[in-house]
mmCIF file of C-alpha atoms and ligand atoms in Angstrom:
data_model
loop_
_atom_site.group_PDB
_atom_site.id
_atom_site.type_symbol
_atom_site.label_atom_id
_atom_site.label_comp_id
_atom_site.label_asym_id
_atom_site.label_seq_id
_atom_site.Cartn_x
_atom_site.Cartn_y
_atom_site.Cartn_z
ATOM 1 C CA MET A 390 32.597 -76.316 -53.764
ATOM 2 C CA PRO A 391 35.594 -76.946 -55.626
ATOM 3 C CA ARG A 392 38.186 -78.918 -53.850
ATOM 4 C CA GLY A 393 40.995 -77.213 -51.955
ATOM 5 C CA ILE A 394 38.866 -74.239 -51.147
ATOM 6 C CA THR A 395 37.989 -74.159 -47.626
ATOM 7 C CA PRO A 396 35.563 -71.104 -46.763
ATOM 8 C CA ARG A 397 37.076 -68.670 -44.385
ATOM 9 C CA GLN A 398 36.206 -68.942 -40.631
ATOM 10 C CA PRO A 399 36.594 -66.353 -37.987
ATOM 11 C CA ALA A 400 39.799 -66.835 -36.267
ATOM 12 C CA ARG A 401 39.344 -68.210 -32.519
ATOM 13 C CA THR A 402 41.841 -65.496 -31.398
ATOM 14 C CA GLY A 403 39.631 -62.741 -32.816
ATOM 15 C CA ARG A 404 42.546 -61.772 -35.061
ATOM 16 C CA GLN A 405 42.153 -61.508 -38.735
ATOM 17 C CA GLU A 406 45.057 -61.258 -41.189
ATOM 18 C CA GLY A 407 45.163 -58.038 -43.322
ATOM 19 C CA THR A 408 42.854 -55.897 -40.973
ATOM 20 C CA SER A 409 43.977 -52.776 -39.276
ATOM 21 C CA VAL A 410 43.006 -54.074 -35.921
ATOM 22 C CA GLU A 411 45.497 -56.710 -36.294
ATOM 23 C CA LYS A 412 48.206 -54.202 -36.388
ATOM 24 C CA SER A 413 47.126 -52.529 -33.362
ATOM 25 C CA PRO A 414 48.028 -53.434 -29.919
ATOM 26 C CA ARG A 415 46.062 -56.474 -28.818
ATOM 27 C CA THR A 416 43.466 -55.826 -26.504
ATOM 28 C CA GLU A 417 40.265 -57.686 -25.217
ATOM 29 C CA LYS A 418 38.106 -54.716 -26.620
ATOM 30 C CA ASN A 419 39.459 -54.703 -30.247
ATOM 31 C CA ALA A 420 39.431 -58.551 -30.091
ATOM 32 C CA SER A 421 35.813 -58.418 -29.511
ATOM 33 C CA VAL A 422 35.099 -55.711 -32.179
ATOM 34 C CA THR A 423 36.957 -57.710 -34.820
ATOM 35 C CA ARG A 424 34.968 -60.986 -33.774
ATOM 36 C CA ASN A 425 31.669 -59.477 -33.959
ATOM 37 C CA ALA A 426 32.550 -58.029 -37.339
ATOM 38 C CA ARG A 427 33.864 -61.193 -38.561
ATOM 39 C CA VAL A 428 30.678 -63.186 -37.723
ATOM 40 C CA GLY A 429 28.533 -60.515 -39.179
ATOM 41 C CA LYS A 430 26.830 -59.252 -36.161
ATOM 42 C CA SER A 431 25.460 -55.855 -36.079
ATOM 43 C CA ALA A 432 27.901 -53.315 -35.235
ATOM 44 C CA ASN A 433 25.709 -51.893 -32.654
ATOM 45 C CA ALA A 434 24.394 -55.160 -31.061
ATOM 46 C CA GLY A 435 25.305 -55.520 -27.526
ATOM 47 C CA MET A 436 28.405 -53.739 -27.632
ATOM 48 C CA GLY A 437 27.655 -51.181 -24.894
ATOM 49 C CA THR A 438 30.121 -48.179 -25.092
ATOM 50 C CA LEU A 439 32.043 -49.733 -28.069
ATOM 51 C CA ALA A 440 29.094 -49.251 -30.394
ATOM 52 C CA ARG A 441 29.296 -46.628 -33.033
ATOM 53 C CA PRO A 442 27.991 -46.055 -36.560
ATOM 54 C CA ARG A 443 30.023 -47.335 -39.336
ATOM 55 C CA GLY A 444 32.215 -44.264 -40.619
ATOM 56 C CA ALA A 445 31.961 -42.366 -37.359
ATOM 57 C CA ALA A 446 35.008 -41.185 -35.766
ATOM 58 C CA PRO A 447 36.141 -43.115 -32.943
ATOM 59 C CA ALA A 448 35.786 -41.892 -29.382
ATOM 60 C CA ALA A 449 38.569 -39.752 -28.192
ATOM 61 C CA ALA A 450 40.598 -41.509 -25.751
ATOM 62 C CA PRO A 451 40.512 -40.193 -22.226
ATOM 63 C CA ARG A 452 43.052 -37.503 -21.451
ATOM 64 C CA THR A 453 45.296 -37.404 -18.515
ATOM 65 C CA GLN A 454 45.075 -34.046 -17.008
ATOM 66 C CA LYS A 455 48.385 -32.131 -17.026
ATOM 67 C CA LYS A 456 48.826 -29.980 -13.941
ATOM 68 C CA SER A 457 49.272 -26.435 -15.305
ATOM 69 C CA THR A 458 52.588 -24.747 -13.891
ATOM 70 C CA ALA A 459 51.736 -21.321 -15.530
ATOM 71 C CA TYR A 460 51.552 -18.505 -12.791
ATOM 72 C CA ASN A 461 48.191 -17.855 -11.917
ATOM 73 C CA PRO A 462 47.739 -14.630 -9.667
ATOM 74 C CA LEU A 463 44.162 -15.587 -8.491
ATOM 75 C CA ALA A 464 45.279 -19.164 -7.484
ATOM 76 C CA PRO A 465 43.336 -20.019 -4.417
ATOM 77 C CA GLU A 466 46.593 -20.910 -2.619
ATOM 78 C CA ARG A 467 48.191 -17.264 -3.453
ATOM 79 C CA ILE A 468 45.155 -15.417 -2.489
ATOM 80 C CA SER A 469 44.941 -17.431 1.000
ATOM 81 C CA GLU A 470 48.644 -16.651 1.682
ATOM 82 C CA ILE A 471 47.982 -12.892 1.024
ATOM 83 C CA LEU A 472 44.973 -13.013 3.402
ATOM 84 C CA LYS A 473 47.101 -14.950 6.093
ATOM 85 C CA ARG A 474 49.854 -12.246 5.822
ATOM 86 C CA LEU A 475 47.369 -9.464 5.989
ATOM 87 C CA ASP A 476 45.930 -10.940 9.188
ATOM 88 C CA GLN A 477 49.140 -11.228 10.788
ATOM 89 C CA LEU A 478 50.142 -7.596 9.807
ATOM 90 C CA TYR A 479 46.898 -5.740 10.543
ATOM 91 C CA PRO A 480 44.865 -8.166 12.945
ATOM 92 C CA ALA A 481 42.233 -6.002 14.159
ATOM 93 C CA VAL A 482 42.163 -2.714 12.039
ATOM 94 C CA THR A 483 38.794 -0.872 11.691
ATOM 95 C CA CYS A 484 37.780 2.418 10.037
ATOM 96 C CA ALA A 485 39.993 5.378 11.022
ATOM 97 C CA LEU A 486 37.194 7.996 10.619
ATOM 98 C CA THR A 487 35.999 9.158 13.969
ATOM 99 C CA HIS A 488 32.333 8.695 14.313
ATOM 100 C CA SER A 489 29.710 7.666 17.014
ATOM 101 C CA SER A 490 26.718 6.861 14.689
ATOM 102 C CA ALA A 491 25.812 5.884 11.279
ATOM 103 C CA TRP A 492 24.962 9.492 10.381
ATOM 104 C CA GLU A 493 28.415 10.693 11.590
ATOM 105 C CA LEU A 494 30.266 7.792 9.695
ATOM 106 C CA LEU A 495 28.133 8.845 6.554
ATOM 107 C CA VAL A 496 29.122 12.555 6.862
ATOM 108 C CA ALA A 497 32.761 11.684 7.532
ATOM 109 C CA THR A 498 33.009 9.552 4.629
ATOM 110 C CA ILE A 499 31.418 12.019 2.084
ATOM 111 C CA LEU A 500 34.006 14.670 3.574
ATOM 112 C CA SER A 501 36.929 12.007 3.105
ATOM 113 C CA ALA A 502 36.679 12.088 -0.798
ATOM 114 C CA GLN A 503 39.922 13.664 -2.064
ATOM 115 C CA SER A 504 41.284 14.142 1.431
ATOM 116 C CA THR A 505 42.690 12.291 4.324
ATOM 117 C CA ASP A 506 41.226 10.798 7.186
ATOM 118 C CA ALA A 507 43.461 12.735 9.560
ATOM 119 C CA ASN A 508 42.180 15.877 7.705
ATOM 120 C CA VAL A 509 38.578 14.877 8.248
ATOM 121 C CA ASN A 510 39.085 13.853 11.825
ATOM 122 C CA ARG A 511 40.261 17.612 12.559
ATOM 123 C CA VAL A 512 37.043 18.907 11.124
ATOM 124 C CA THR A 513 34.230 16.734 12.418
ATOM 125 C CA PRO A 514 34.386 16.933 16.199
ATOM 126 C CA GLU A 515 33.368 20.739 15.895
ATOM 127 C CA LEU A 516 30.998 19.960 13.093
ATOM 128 C CA PHE A 517 28.986 17.382 15.014
ATOM 129 C CA ARG A 518 29.075 19.696 18.143
ATOM 130 C CA LYS A 519 27.614 22.447 16.196
ATOM 131 C CA TYR A 520 24.984 20.190 14.269
ATOM 132 C CA PRO A 521 24.406 17.213 16.708
ATOM 133 C CA THR A 522 21.530 15.430 14.734
ATOM 134 C CA VAL A 523 20.697 14.760 11.130
ATOM 135 C CA GLU A 524 17.596 17.117 11.774
ATOM 136 C CA ALA A 525 20.128 19.940 12.402
ATOM 137 C CA PHE A 526 22.142 19.287 8.974
ATOM 138 C CA ALA A 527 18.832 18.893 7.020
ATOM 139 C CA ALA A 528 17.860 22.324 8.256
ATOM 140 C CA LEU A 529 20.826 24.009 6.509
ATOM 141 C CA THR A 530 21.550 25.208 3.143
ATOM 142 C CA PRO A 531 24.681 23.868 1.509
ATOM 143 C CA GLU A 532 26.069 27.393 1.635
ATOM 144 C CA GLN A 533 25.764 27.677 5.419
ATOM 145 C CA LEU A 534 27.633 24.460 5.765
ATOM 146 C CA GLN A 535 30.437 25.397 3.539
ATOM 147 C CA PRO A 536 32.674 27.212 6.125
ATOM 148 C CA ASP A 537 32.654 24.448 8.409
ATOM 149 C CA VAL A 538 34.010 21.825 5.890
ATOM 150 C CA ARG A 539 36.053 24.117 3.616
ATOM 151 C CA SER A 540 39.480 22.578 4.793
ATOM 152 C CA THR A 541 38.469 19.140 3.527
ATOM 153 C CA GLY A 542 38.439 20.455 -0.193
ATOM 154 C CA PHE A 543 35.751 20.385 -2.805
ATOM 155 C CA PHE A 544 33.652 21.971 -0.099
ATOM 156 C CA ARG A 545 30.879 22.937 -2.283
ATOM 157 C CA ASN A 546 29.923 19.601 -3.516
ATOM 158 C CA LYS A 547 30.642 18.060 -0.184
ATOM 159 C CA SER A 548 28.181 20.598 1.274
ATOM 160 C CA LYS A 549 25.460 19.813 -1.315
ATOM 161 C CA SER A 550 25.838 16.194 -0.660
ATOM 162 C CA VAL A 551 25.816 16.144 2.980
ATOM 163 C CA VAL A 552 22.798 18.589 3.359
ATOM 164 C CA GLY A 553 21.049 16.740 0.450
ATOM 165 C CA ALA A 554 21.590 13.357 2.181
ATOM 166 C CA ALA A 555 20.340 14.769 5.542
ATOM 167 C CA LYS A 556 17.011 16.121 3.899
ATOM 168 C CA LYS A 557 16.392 12.870 1.920
ATOM 169 C CA ILE A 558 17.107 10.770 5.432
ATOM 170 C CA VAL A 559 14.572 12.946 7.374
ATOM 171 C CA ALA A 560 12.108 13.034 4.552
ATOM 172 C CA ASP A 561 12.094 9.396 3.515
ATOM 173 C CA PHE A 562 13.799 7.240 6.178
ATOM 174 C CA ALA A 563 12.529 8.792 9.446
ATOM 175 C CA GLY A 564 15.746 10.429 10.192
ATOM 176 C CA GLN A 565 17.601 6.842 10.236
ATOM 177 C CA VAL A 566 20.535 6.055 8.025
ATOM 178 C CA PRO A 567 19.239 3.038 5.939
ATOM 179 C CA ASP A 568 21.002 -0.448 6.298
ATOM 180 C CA ASP A 569 20.311 -1.205 2.735
ATOM 181 C CA MET A 570 22.520 -0.907 -0.445
ATOM 182 C CA GLU A 571 19.712 0.290 -2.648
ATOM 183 C CA LYS A 572 18.311 2.798 -0.196
ATOM 184 C CA LEU A 573 21.820 4.109 0.560
ATOM 185 C CA LEU A 574 22.502 4.628 -3.142
ATOM 186 C CA THR A 575 19.353 6.862 -3.529
ATOM 187 C CA LEU A 576 21.106 9.587 -0.974
ATOM 188 C CA PRO A 577 23.013 12.417 -2.788
ATOM 189 C CA GLY A 578 26.657 12.047 -2.816
ATOM 190 C CA VAL A 579 26.594 8.292 -2.091
ATOM 191 C CA ALA A 580 28.014 5.929 -4.423
ATOM 192 C CA ARG A 581 28.925 2.169 -3.698
ATOM 193 C CA LYS A 582 32.215 2.963 -1.876
ATOM 194 C CA THR A 583 30.436 5.073 0.662
ATOM 195 C CA ALA A 584 27.483 2.893 0.942
ATOM 196 C CA ASN A 585 29.896 -0.065 1.534
ATOM 197 C CA VAL A 586 31.680 1.534 4.404
ATOM 198 C CA ILE A 587 28.266 2.294 6.186
ATOM 199 C CA LEU A 588 27.201 -1.087 5.618
ATOM 200 C CA GLY A 589 30.294 -2.727 6.526
ATOM 201 C CA SER A 590 31.842 -0.497 9.436
ATOM 202 C CA TRP A 591 28.471 0.457 11.219
ATOM 203 C CA PHE A 592 25.966 -2.122 10.341
ATOM 204 C CA HIS A 593 28.737 -5.107 9.990
ATOM 205 C CA LYS A 594 26.962 -6.287 6.767
ATOM 206 C CA ALA A 595 29.144 -7.536 3.947
ATOM 207 C CA VAL A 596 27.362 -6.407 0.793
ATOM 208 C CA GLY A 597 30.360 -5.468 -1.132
ATOM 209 C CA VAL A 598 33.921 -4.344 -0.972
ATOM 210 C CA VAL A 599 35.204 -0.977 -0.374
ATOM 211 C CA VAL A 600 37.166 0.343 -3.191
ATOM 212 C CA ASP A 601 38.744 3.629 -2.183
ATOM 213 C CA THR A 602 42.062 4.876 -3.634
ATOM 214 C CA HIS A 603 44.240 2.438 -1.664
ATOM 215 C CA VAL A 604 42.274 -0.759 -2.640
ATOM 216 C CA HIS A 605 42.161 0.394 -6.363
ATOM 217 C CA ARG A 606 46.063 0.688 -6.317
ATOM 218 C CA ILE A 607 47.030 -2.271 -4.085
ATOM 219 C CA SER A 608 44.463 -4.759 -5.724
ATOM 220 C CA ARG A 609 46.148 -3.876 -9.130
ATOM 221 C CA ARG A 610 49.720 -4.250 -7.727
ATOM 222 C CA LEU A 611 48.829 -7.535 -6.162
ATOM 223 C CA GLU A 612 47.179 -8.702 -9.559
ATOM 224 C CA LEU A 613 43.775 -9.272 -8.023
ATOM 225 C CA THR A 614 42.166 -7.274 -10.688
ATOM 226 C CA THR A 615 43.306 -5.772 -13.939
ATOM 227 C CA GLN A 616 40.474 -3.290 -13.933
ATOM 228 C CA ASP A 617 40.790 0.380 -13.539
ATOM 229 C CA ASP A 618 37.231 1.202 -12.937
ATOM 230 C CA PRO A 619 36.132 0.848 -9.244
ATOM 231 C CA PRO A 620 32.907 -1.109 -9.676
ATOM 232 C CA LYS A 621 34.599 -3.510 -11.913
ATOM 233 C CA ILE A 622 37.408 -3.849 -9.324
ATOM 234 C CA GLU A 623 34.904 -4.501 -6.608
ATOM 235 C CA LEU A 624 33.262 -7.220 -8.583
ATOM 236 C CA ASP A 625 36.703 -8.847 -9.172
ATOM 237 C CA LEU A 626 37.591 -8.765 -5.533
ATOM 238 C CA MET A 627 33.901 -10.203 -4.474
ATOM 239 C CA LYS A 628 34.981 -13.272 -6.835
ATOM 240 C CA VAL A 629 38.382 -14.015 -5.126
ATOM 241 C CA ILE A 630 38.032 -12.811 -1.714
ATOM 242 C CA PRO A 631 35.824 -14.947 0.790
ATOM 243 C CA ARG A 632 32.772 -13.052 1.654
ATOM 244 C CA GLU A 633 33.689 -13.223 5.510
ATOM 245 C CA LYS A 634 36.765 -11.302 4.706
ATOM 246 C CA TRP A 635 35.203 -8.572 2.502
ATOM 247 C CA ILE A 636 34.959 -6.109 5.397
ATOM 248 C CA LEU A 637 38.259 -6.669 6.985
ATOM 249 C CA PHE A 638 40.187 -7.045 3.892
ATOM 250 C CA SER A 639 39.096 -3.534 2.823
ATOM 251 C CA HIS A 640 40.410 -2.067 6.308
ATOM 252 C CA GLN A 641 43.526 -4.144 5.910
ATOM 253 C CA ILE A 642 44.498 -2.824 2.397
ATOM 254 C CA ILE A 643 43.510 0.731 3.513
ATOM 255 C CA TRP A 644 46.127 0.481 6.349
ATOM 256 C CA HIS A 645 48.562 -1.207 4.010
ATOM 257 C CA GLY A 646 48.166 1.668 1.628
ATOM 258 C CA ARG A 647 48.771 4.241 4.327
ATOM 259 C CA SER A 648 51.931 2.469 5.993
ATOM 260 C CA LEU A 649 53.786 0.535 3.395
ATOM 261 C CA CYS A 650 52.183 0.348 -0.118
ATOM 262 C CA ILE A 651 51.988 4.111 -0.668
ATOM 263 C CA ALA A 652 51.242 5.292 -3.809
ATOM 264 C CA ARG A 653 54.599 7.025 -5.207
ATOM 265 C CA LYS A 654 57.361 4.836 -3.443
ATOM 266 C CA PRO A 655 56.199 1.796 -1.901
ATOM 267 C CA LYS A 656 58.246 0.407 0.891
ATOM 268 C CA CYS A 657 58.537 -2.931 -0.660
ATOM 269 C CA VAL A 658 61.960 -3.953 1.394
ATOM 270 C CA ASP A 659 59.655 -3.809 4.455
ATOM 271 C CA CYS A 660 56.566 -5.395 3.069
ATOM 272 C CA PRO A 661 55.652 -8.812 4.232
ATOM 273 C CA LEU A 662 53.835 -9.577 0.949
ATOM 274 C CA GLU A 663 56.892 -8.756 -1.227
ATOM 275 C CA ASN A 664 57.712 -12.278 -2.444
ATOM 276 C CA LEU A 665 54.150 -12.657 -3.502
ATOM 277 C CA CYS A 666 54.156 -9.359 -5.405
ATOM 278 C CA HIS A 667 54.846 -8.737 -8.932
ATOM 279 C CA ALA A 668 53.904 -5.162 -9.104
ATOM 280 C CA ALA A 669 55.897 -3.150 -11.904
ATOM 281 C CA ASP A 670 56.548 -0.014 -9.763
ATOM 282 C CA LYS A 671 58.154 -2.129 -7.061
ATOM 283 C CA THR A 672 61.002 -0.333 -5.329
ATOM 284 C CA TRP A 673 62.693 -3.558 -4.523
ATOM 285 C CA SER A 674 62.316 -7.061 -5.268
ATOM 286 C CA THR A 675 63.254 -10.750 -4.650
ATOM 287 C CA VAL A 676 61.155 -12.158 -7.436
ATOM 288 C CA GLU A 677 61.423 -11.899 -10.965
ATOM 289 C CA MET A 678 58.812 -9.726 -12.705
ATOM 290 C CA HIS A 679 56.519 -11.374 -15.323
ATOM 291 C CA LYS A 680 55.249 -9.664 -18.418
ATOM 292 C CA ASN A 681 51.716 -8.956 -17.195
ATOM 293 C CA ALA A 682 52.868 -6.992 -14.063
ATOM 294 C CA LYS A 683 51.041 -4.038 -13.375
ATOM 295 C CA ALA A 684 51.565 -0.711 -11.703
HETATM 296 S S1 SF4 B 1660 55.853 -5.650 -2.316
HETATM 297 FE FE1 SF4 B 1660 55.848 -3.239 -2.687
HETATM 298 S S2 SF4 B 1660 54.200 -3.009 -4.245
HETATM 299 FE FE2 SF4 B 1660 53.966 -5.112 -3.264
HETATM 300 S S3 SF4 B 1660 52.401 -4.944 -1.859
HETATM 301 FE FE3 SF4 B 1660 54.339 -4.760 -0.937
HETATM 302 S S4 SF4 B 1660 54.737 -2.498 -0.689
HETATM 303 FE FE4 SF4 B 1660 53.004 -2.837 -2.335
#
């Protein structure tokens, strides 16, 4: 070896002049990487999580999670505050349709479509006195029933549904209203809303959430859903409302829809949910509307 030329040795510090590592902040890890590279060790040998193939992109540095400050109408704290206020406002509400059996509730619910509960309650006492059992309804023709339910509106369709349901219950379910969603859905005139009313209010089974006109409107006003189709609204509500609240929540919202959050002119000034509500058709507001607000 010519005099004056000394072979280069790995620096004890692990630093090496002219490398990019030298320019980066000094850490024990990059010192170790550099040291190994300088002494000719395999890039993967004994380096644990530092090991990566030559040319591969370095692992991304762990990100610190920023807490989002964006408004989220489905935030658990907001949902639980809505439920808490509904509990304070309507602590023990139940179904407003007069009934004393699952069959009577089924008839009343079918008759309540496009009508008011008060209107149905005016008709049903005499109806159940005249036809006291499901078998008595099953013996009728729809035409025979029509005069008795005429004042509830859509009486031809409703008569057909009530008589059809009675015949099916007598023929297939031994005269007993089934306590099962799938079986209930086989009855004429029974869709998920009616089935949920029977299961929740009579059998105390939380299988779904009743979505009637009030639940439909108010769930959108409170931004619990953006859907307009009752089965989809029900699915959205089932995701955000705890199951043990499904039955009571429907009753509470139905009562809220009758007393304060009415369709045309909601009484927002008297509503205890007001400062949580961003509905576009509010009649009075203490909160700023955001661009996604729905009516
Ligand atoms: S503030 Fe008005 S729109 Fe909102 S829930 Fe109450 S009554 Fe309905």
